[in-house]
Amino acid sequence: MNKLKTVYAKDVLLEDVEKISNLIENQRHLCVACPAFEEVIDTQLFGFSKKIEFAVRMDMIDEEEGQLMLSDLEKHLSDVYDHAIDQVQQTDGLD
């Protein structure tokens, strides 16, 4: 695959990472344990993982790079959950 297509594929995937990250950030004030929020995020992560898989199979990115993108996104989600749980616990402690 030529270098330009590889760069373009990475840019498209990174744009998706940014969109999903923004979705997570914009919804962090809502009930993070809400099943609807969890379902949306799970769906976004699943779709993104399939895009990564496709890009790897088409030899647009290497598998390690794709897994790193997915891992970074999952870590961001985990950080949001941890922060939200900490805030709930602090709020409960104030009552």
mmCIF file of N, CA and C in Angstrom:
data_model
loop_
_atom_site.group_PDB
_atom_site.id
_atom_site.type_symbol
_atom_site.label_atom_id
_atom_site.label_comp_id
_atom_site.label_asym_id
_atom_site.label_seq_id
_atom_site.Cartn_x
_atom_site.Cartn_y
_atom_site.Cartn_z
ATOM 1 N N MET A 1 0.875 -1.175 0.000
ATOM 2 C CA MET A 1 0.000 0.000 0.000
ATOM 3 C C MET A 1 0.909 1.221 0.000
ATOM 4 N N ASN A 2 0.542 2.191 -0.783
ATOM 5 C CA ASN A 2 1.450 3.333 -0.845
ATOM 6 C C ASN A 2 1.366 4.172 0.426
ATOM 7 N N LYS A 3 2.412 4.920 0.642
ATOM 8 C CA LYS A 3 2.583 5.696 1.882
ATOM 9 C C LYS A 3 1.439 6.684 2.106
ATOM 10 N N LEU A 4 0.959 7.320 1.050
ATOM 11 C CA LEU A 4 -0.112 8.302 1.175
ATOM 12 C C LEU A 4 -1.395 7.661 1.713
ATOM 13 N N LYS A 5 -1.731 6.480 1.208
ATOM 14 C CA LYS A 5 -2.929 5.790 1.691
ATOM 15 C C LYS A 5 -2.768 5.365 3.145
ATOM 16 N N THR A 6 -1.571 4.964 3.518
ATOM 17 C CA THR A 6 -1.311 4.583 4.902
ATOM 18 C C THR A 6 -1.490 5.780 5.828
ATOM 19 N N VAL A 7 -0.947 6.908 5.444
ATOM 20 C CA VAL A 7 -1.085 8.128 6.247
ATOM 21 C C VAL A 7 -2.551 8.527 6.332
ATOM 22 N N TYR A 8 -3.258 8.450 5.216
ATOM 23 C CA TYR A 8 -4.678 8.804 5.197
ATOM 24 C C TYR A 8 -5.476 7.873 6.107
ATOM 25 N N ALA A 9 -5.198 6.579 6.053
ATOM 26 C CA ALA A 9 -5.904 5.617 6.905
ATOM 27 C C ALA A 9 -5.672 5.936 8.377
ATOM 28 N N LYS A 10 -4.450 6.245 8.744
ATOM 29 C CA LYS A 10 -4.143 6.604 10.132
ATOM 30 C C LYS A 10 -4.884 7.870 10.540
ATOM 31 N N ASP A 11 -4.914 8.851 9.644
ATOM 32 C CA ASP A 11 -5.621 10.100 9.948
ATOM 33 C C ASP A 11 -7.109 9.858 10.171
ATOM 34 N N VAL A 12 -7.712 9.028 9.333
ATOM 35 C CA VAL A 12 -9.136 8.716 9.479
ATOM 36 C C VAL A 12 -9.388 8.013 10.808
ATOM 37 N N LEU A 13 -8.543 7.063 11.153
ATOM 38 C CA LEU A 13 -8.707 6.343 12.420
ATOM 39 C C LEU A 13 -8.507 7.276 13.607
ATOM 40 N N LEU A 14 -7.531 8.153 13.518
ATOM 41 C CA LEU A 14 -7.301 9.102 14.613
ATOM 42 C C LEU A 14 -8.454 10.097 14.749
ATOM 43 N N GLU A 15 -9.084 10.454 13.634
ATOM 44 C CA GLU A 15 -10.282 11.299 13.704
ATOM 45 C C GLU A 15 -11.400 10.572 14.447
ATOM 46 N N ASP A 16 -11.530 9.271 14.183
ATOM 47 C CA ASP A 16 -12.536 8.474 14.893
ATOM 48 C C ASP A 16 -12.233 8.407 16.379
ATOM 49 N N VAL A 17 -10.963 8.253 16.719
ATOM 50 C CA VAL A 17 -10.572 8.247 18.131
ATOM 51 C C VAL A 17 -10.993 9.564 18.776
ATOM 52 N N GLU A 18 -10.747 10.656 18.082
ATOM 53 C CA GLU A 18 -11.102 11.979 18.605
ATOM 54 C C GLU A 18 -12.615 12.114 18.781
ATOM 55 N N LYS A 19 -13.385 11.645 17.815
ATOM 56 C CA LYS A 19 -14.848 11.722 17.906
ATOM 57 C C LYS A 19 -15.370 10.916 19.091
ATOM 58 N N ILE A 20 -14.853 9.707 19.256
ATOM 59 C CA ILE A 20 -15.299 8.864 20.365
ATOM 60 C C ILE A 20 -14.860 9.470 21.692
ATOM 61 N N SER A 21 -13.641 9.980 21.744
ATOM 62 C CA SER A 21 -13.155 10.629 22.969
ATOM 63 C C SER A 21 -14.024 11.826 23.327
ATOM 64 N N ASN A 22 -14.397 12.610 22.328
ATOM 65 C CA ASN A 22 -15.272 13.761 22.574
ATOM 66 C C ASN A 22 -16.637 13.316 23.070
ATOM 67 N N LEU A 23 -17.162 12.254 22.502
ATOM 68 C CA LEU A 23 -18.441 11.716 22.961
ATOM 69 C C LEU A 23 -18.350 11.326 24.430
ATOM 70 N N ILE A 24 -17.280 10.649 24.787
ATOM 71 C CA ILE A 24 -17.075 10.232 26.175
ATOM 72 C C ILE A 24 -16.981 11.458 27.080
ATOM 73 N N GLU A 25 -16.181 12.421 26.684
ATOM 74 C CA GLU A 25 -16.003 13.631 27.498
ATOM 75 C C GLU A 25 -17.302 14.421 27.638
ATOM 76 N N ASN A 26 -18.045 14.542 26.551
ATOM 77 C CA ASN A 26 -19.282 15.316 26.584
ATOM 78 C C ASN A 26 -20.367 14.655 27.421
ATOM 79 N N GLN A 27 -20.280 13.361 27.596
ATOM 80 C CA GLN A 27 -21.300 12.644 28.350
ATOM 81 C C GLN A 27 -20.857 12.304 29.767
ATOM 82 N N ARG A 28 -19.672 12.698 30.153
ATOM 83 C CA ARG A 28 -19.141 12.296 31.456
ATOM 84 C C ARG A 28 -19.960 12.860 32.607
ATOM 85 N N HIS A 29 -20.658 13.970 32.384
ATOM 86 C CA HIS A 29 -21.467 14.565 33.449
ATOM 87 C C HIS A 29 -22.774 13.802 33.658
ATOM 88 N N LEU A 30 -23.163 12.978 32.682
ATOM 89 C CA LEU A 30 -24.375 12.182 32.835
ATOM 90 C C LEU A 30 -24.071 10.959 33.686
ATOM 91 N N CYS A 31 -25.055 10.204 33.908
ATOM 92 C CA CYS A 31 -24.891 8.979 34.695
ATOM 93 C C CYS A 31 -24.003 8.011 33.916
ATOM 94 N N VAL A 32 -22.762 7.888 34.329
ATOM 95 C CA VAL A 32 -21.810 7.041 33.622
ATOM 96 C C VAL A 32 -22.207 5.571 33.717
ATOM 97 N N ALA A 33 -22.895 5.214 34.783
ATOM 98 C CA ALA A 33 -23.332 3.831 34.947
ATOM 99 C C ALA A 33 -24.650 3.561 34.222
ATOM 100 N N CYS A 34 -25.159 4.538 33.506
ATOM 101 C CA CYS A 34 -26.416 4.394 32.772
ATOM 102 C C CYS A 34 -26.235 3.357 31.657
ATOM 103 N N PRO A 35 -27.128 2.374 31.592
ATOM 104 C CA PRO A 35 -26.999 1.342 30.551
ATOM 105 C C PRO A 35 -26.991 1.909 29.128
ATOM 106 N N ALA A 36 -27.756 2.965 28.880
ATOM 107 C CA ALA A 36 -27.780 3.546 27.534
ATOM 108 C C ALA A 36 -26.414 4.133 27.175
ATOM 109 N N PHE A 37 -25.772 4.819 28.114
ATOM 110 C CA PHE A 37 -24.445 5.382 27.878
ATOM 111 C C PHE A 37 -23.443 4.257 27.621
ATOM 112 N N GLU A 38 -23.502 3.228 28.450
ATOM 113 C CA GLU A 38 -22.596 2.092 28.279
ATOM 114 C C GLU A 38 -22.798 1.428 26.923
ATOM 115 N N GLU A 39 -24.053 1.305 26.498
ATOM 116 C CA GLU A 39 -24.363 0.679 25.214
ATOM 117 C C GLU A 39 -23.798 1.496 24.049
ATOM 118 N N VAL A 40 -23.950 2.797 24.120
ATOM 119 C CA VAL A 40 -23.421 3.669 23.063
ATOM 120 C C VAL A 40 -21.903 3.545 22.990
ATOM 121 N N ILE A 41 -21.253 3.596 24.122
ATOM 122 C CA ILE A 41 -19.789 3.503 24.139
ATOM 123 C C ILE A 41 -19.325 2.135 23.654
ATOM 124 N N ASP A 42 -19.987 1.069 24.123
ATOM 125 C CA ASP A 42 -19.627 -0.278 23.664
ATOM 126 C C ASP A 42 -19.762 -0.396 22.148
ATOM 127 N N THR A 43 -20.842 0.172 21.617
ATOM 128 C CA THR A 43 -21.066 0.128 20.173
ATOM 129 C C THR A 43 -19.979 0.902 19.432
ATOM 130 N N GLN A 44 -19.623 2.070 19.941
ATOM 131 C CA GLN A 44 -18.567 2.871 19.322
ATOM 132 C C GLN A 44 -17.228 2.129 19.344
ATOM 133 N N LEU A 45 -16.909 1.527 20.485
ATOM 134 C CA LEU A 45 -15.644 0.793 20.603
ATOM 135 C C LEU A 45 -15.623 -0.419 19.681
ATOM 136 N N PHE A 46 -16.748 -1.130 19.596
ATOM 137 C CA PHE A 46 -16.820 -2.295 18.714
ATOM 138 C C PHE A 46 -16.622 -1.863 17.261
ATOM 139 N N GLY A 47 -17.336 -0.815 16.850
ATOM 140 C CA GLY A 47 -17.196 -0.325 15.482
ATOM 141 C C GLY A 47 -15.774 0.112 15.176
ATOM 142 N N PHE A 48 -15.163 0.789 16.134
ATOM 143 C CA PHE A 48 -13.787 1.240 15.937
ATOM 144 C C PHE A 48 -12.838 0.050 15.828
ATOM 145 N N SER A 49 -13.054 -0.968 16.652
ATOM 146 C CA SER A 49 -12.185 -2.150 16.591
ATOM 147 C C SER A 49 -12.297 -2.838 15.229
ATOM 148 N N LYS A 50 -13.487 -2.810 14.633
ATOM 149 C CA LYS A 50 -13.667 -3.404 13.306
ATOM 150 C C LYS A 50 -12.960 -2.568 12.236
ATOM 151 N N LYS A 51 -12.964 -1.254 12.395
ATOM 152 C CA LYS A 51 -12.227 -0.400 11.465
ATOM 153 C C LYS A 51 -10.728 -0.673 11.559
ATOM 154 N N ILE A 52 -10.255 -0.842 12.779
ATOM 155 C CA ILE A 52 -8.839 -1.178 12.985
ATOM 156 C C ILE A 52 -8.527 -2.507 12.304
ATOM 157 N N GLU A 53 -9.377 -3.485 12.550
ATOM 158 C CA GLU A 53 -9.178 -4.812 11.960
ATOM 159 C C GLU A 53 -9.128 -4.720 10.432
ATOM 160 N N PHE A 54 -10.033 -3.956 9.854
ATOM 161 C CA PHE A 54 -10.057 -3.787 8.401
ATOM 162 C C PHE A 54 -8.774 -3.118 7.906
ATOM 163 N N ALA A 55 -8.359 -2.055 8.563
ATOM 164 C CA ALA A 55 -7.144 -1.344 8.147
ATOM 165 C C ALA A 55 -5.919 -2.249 8.235
ATOM 166 N N VAL A 56 -5.874 -3.088 9.251
ATOM 167 C CA VAL A 56 -4.757 -4.030 9.387
ATOM 168 C C VAL A 56 -4.799 -5.052 8.252
ATOM 169 N N ARG A 57 -5.981 -5.603 7.993
ATOM 170 C CA ARG A 57 -6.115 -6.612 6.933
ATOM 171 C C ARG A 57 -5.779 -6.043 5.559
ATOM 172 N N MET A 58 -6.059 -4.766 5.364
ATOM 173 C CA MET A 58 -5.753 -4.120 4.086
ATOM 174 C C MET A 58 -4.310 -3.616 4.041
ATOM 175 N N ASP A 59 -3.566 -3.890 5.104
ATOM 176 C CA ASP A 59 -2.156 -3.513 5.201
ATOM 177 C C ASP A 59 -1.964 -1.994 5.161
ATOM 178 N N MET A 60 -2.951 -1.268 5.719
ATOM 179 C CA MET A 60 -2.857 0.189 5.794
ATOM 180 C C MET A 60 -2.136 0.629 7.056
ATOM 181 N N ILE A 61 -2.281 -0.149 8.119
ATOM 182 C CA ILE A 61 -1.555 0.083 9.371
ATOM 183 C C ILE A 61 -1.105 -1.273 9.875
ATOM 184 N N ASP A 62 -0.088 -1.280 10.737
ATOM 185 C CA ASP A 62 0.306 -2.568 11.290
ATOM 186 C C ASP A 62 -0.546 -2.868 12.530
ATOM 187 N N GLU A 63 -0.604 -4.126 12.863
ATOM 188 C CA GLU A 63 -1.480 -4.580 13.943
ATOM 189 C C GLU A 63 -1.135 -3.925 15.278
ATOM 190 N N GLU A 64 0.144 -3.782 15.551
ATOM 191 C CA GLU A 64 0.578 -3.173 16.815
ATOM 192 C C GLU A 64 0.075 -1.735 16.942
ATOM 193 N N GLU A 65 0.175 -0.990 15.858
ATOM 194 C CA GLU A 65 -0.287 0.398 15.874
ATOM 195 C C GLU A 65 -1.801 0.466 16.088
ATOM 196 N N GLY A 66 -2.528 -0.419 15.433
ATOM 197 C CA GLY A 66 -3.975 -0.462 15.603
ATOM 198 C C GLY A 66 -4.370 -0.816 17.021
ATOM 199 N N GLN A 67 -3.687 -1.789 17.593
ATOM 200 C CA GLN A 67 -3.989 -2.179 18.969
ATOM 201 C C GLN A 67 -3.650 -1.063 19.947
ATOM 202 N N LEU A 68 -2.616 -0.310 19.651
ATOM 203 C CA LEU A 68 -2.251 0.825 20.500
ATOM 204 C C LEU A 68 -3.342 1.900 20.468
ATOM 205 N N MET A 69 -3.876 2.178 19.280
ATOM 206 C CA MET A 69 -4.975 3.149 19.175
ATOM 207 C C MET A 69 -6.176 2.700 20.003
ATOM 208 N N LEU A 70 -6.537 1.438 19.873
ATOM 209 C CA LEU A 70 -7.684 0.900 20.607
ATOM 210 C C LEU A 70 -7.412 0.899 22.106
ATOM 211 N N SER A 71 -6.216 0.526 22.485
ATOM 212 C CA SER A 71 -5.840 0.498 23.898
ATOM 213 C C SER A 71 -5.886 1.896 24.513
ATOM 214 N N ASP A 72 -5.382 2.882 23.780
ATOM 215 C CA ASP A 72 -5.412 4.267 24.275
ATOM 216 C C ASP A 72 -6.844 4.749 24.471
ATOM 217 N N LEU A 73 -7.714 4.405 23.541
ATOM 218 C CA LEU A 73 -9.117 4.803 23.645
ATOM 219 C C LEU A 73 -9.789 4.123 24.835
ATOM 220 N N GLU A 74 -9.515 2.840 25.022
ATOM 221 C CA GLU A 74 -10.078 2.118 26.168
ATOM 222 C C GLU A 74 -9.554 2.681 27.486
ATOM 223 N N LYS A 75 -8.287 3.078 27.516
ATOM 224 C CA LYS A 75 -7.726 3.672 28.729
ATOM 225 C C LYS A 75 -8.408 4.999 29.033
ATOM 226 N N HIS A 76 -8.661 5.790 27.999
ATOM 227 C CA HIS A 76 -9.355 7.065 28.184
ATOM 228 C C HIS A 76 -10.740 6.819 28.779
ATOM 229 N N LEU A 77 -11.447 5.847 28.260
ATOM 230 C CA LEU A 77 -12.765 5.510 28.788
ATOM 231 C C LEU A 77 -12.669 5.071 30.241
ATOM 232 N N SER A 78 -11.689 4.265 30.555
ATOM 233 C CA SER A 78 -11.486 3.809 31.929
ATOM 234 C C SER A 78 -11.206 4.984 32.861
ATOM 235 N N ASP A 79 -10.394 5.924 32.394
ATOM 236 C CA ASP A 79 -10.102 7.117 33.200
ATOM 237 C C ASP A 79 -11.366 7.931 33.468
ATOM 238 N N VAL A 80 -12.229 8.055 32.465
ATOM 239 C CA VAL A 80 -13.485 8.787 32.637
ATOM 240 C C VAL A 80 -14.357 8.089 33.672
ATOM 241 N N TYR A 81 -14.460 6.767 33.573
ATOM 242 C CA TYR A 81 -15.246 6.009 34.549
ATOM 243 C C TYR A 81 -14.688 6.188 35.958
ATOM 244 N N ASP A 82 -13.381 6.061 36.086
ATOM 245 C CA ASP A 82 -12.754 6.206 37.406
ATOM 246 C C ASP A 82 -13.014 7.592 37.991
ATOM 247 N N HIS A 83 -12.885 8.614 37.164
ATOM 248 C CA HIS A 83 -13.122 9.989 37.615
ATOM 249 C C HIS A 83 -14.579 10.171 38.044
ATOM 250 N N ALA A 84 -15.496 9.633 37.260
ATOM 251 C CA ALA A 84 -16.921 9.763 37.587
ATOM 252 C C ALA A 84 -17.251 9.042 38.888
ATOM 253 N N ILE A 85 -16.679 7.876 39.077
ATOM 254 C CA ILE A 85 -16.922 7.117 40.309
ATOM 255 C C ILE A 85 -16.353 7.869 41.506
ATOM 256 N N ASP A 86 -15.163 8.439 41.349
ATOM 257 C CA ASP A 86 -14.572 9.240 42.430
ATOM 258 C C ASP A 86 -15.468 10.419 42.791
ATOM 259 N N GLN A 87 -16.023 11.080 41.787
ATOM 260 C CA GLN A 87 -16.907 12.221 42.048
ATOM 261 C C GLN A 87 -18.168 11.788 42.785
ATOM 262 N N VAL A 88 -18.732 10.653 42.396
ATOM 263 C CA VAL A 88 -19.934 10.150 43.070
ATOM 264 C C VAL A 88 -19.615 9.822 44.521
ATOM 265 N N GLN A 89 -18.482 9.186 44.754
ATOM 266 C CA GLN A 89 -18.099 8.829 46.122
ATOM 267 C C GLN A 89 -17.851 10.074 46.958
ATOM 268 N N GLN A 90 -17.253 11.097 46.378
ATOM 269 C CA GLN A 90 -17.029 12.346 47.111
ATOM 270 C C GLN A 90 -18.349 13.027 47.426
ATOM 271 N N THR A 91 -19.263 13.015 46.483
ATOM 272 C CA THR A 91 -20.581 13.615 46.695
ATOM 273 C C THR A 91 -21.342 12.859 47.776
ATOM 274 N N ASP A 92 -21.277 11.531 47.740
ATOM 275 C CA ASP A 92 -21.946 10.720 48.761
ATOM 276 C C ASP A 92 -21.354 10.978 50.135
ATOM 277 N N GLY A 93 -20.071 11.243 50.192
ATOM 278 C CA GLY A 93 -19.414 11.518 51.467
ATOM 279 C C GLY A 93 -19.803 12.859 52.053
ATOM 280 N N LEU A 94 -20.283 13.775 51.210
ATOM 281 C CA LEU A 94 -20.683 15.098 51.681
ATOM 282 C C LEU A 94 -22.080 15.106 52.284
ATOM 283 N N ASP A 95 -22.877 14.115 51.946
ATOM 284 C CA ASP A 95 -24.257 14.076 52.451
ATOM 285 C C ASP A 95 -24.330 13.740 53.908
#
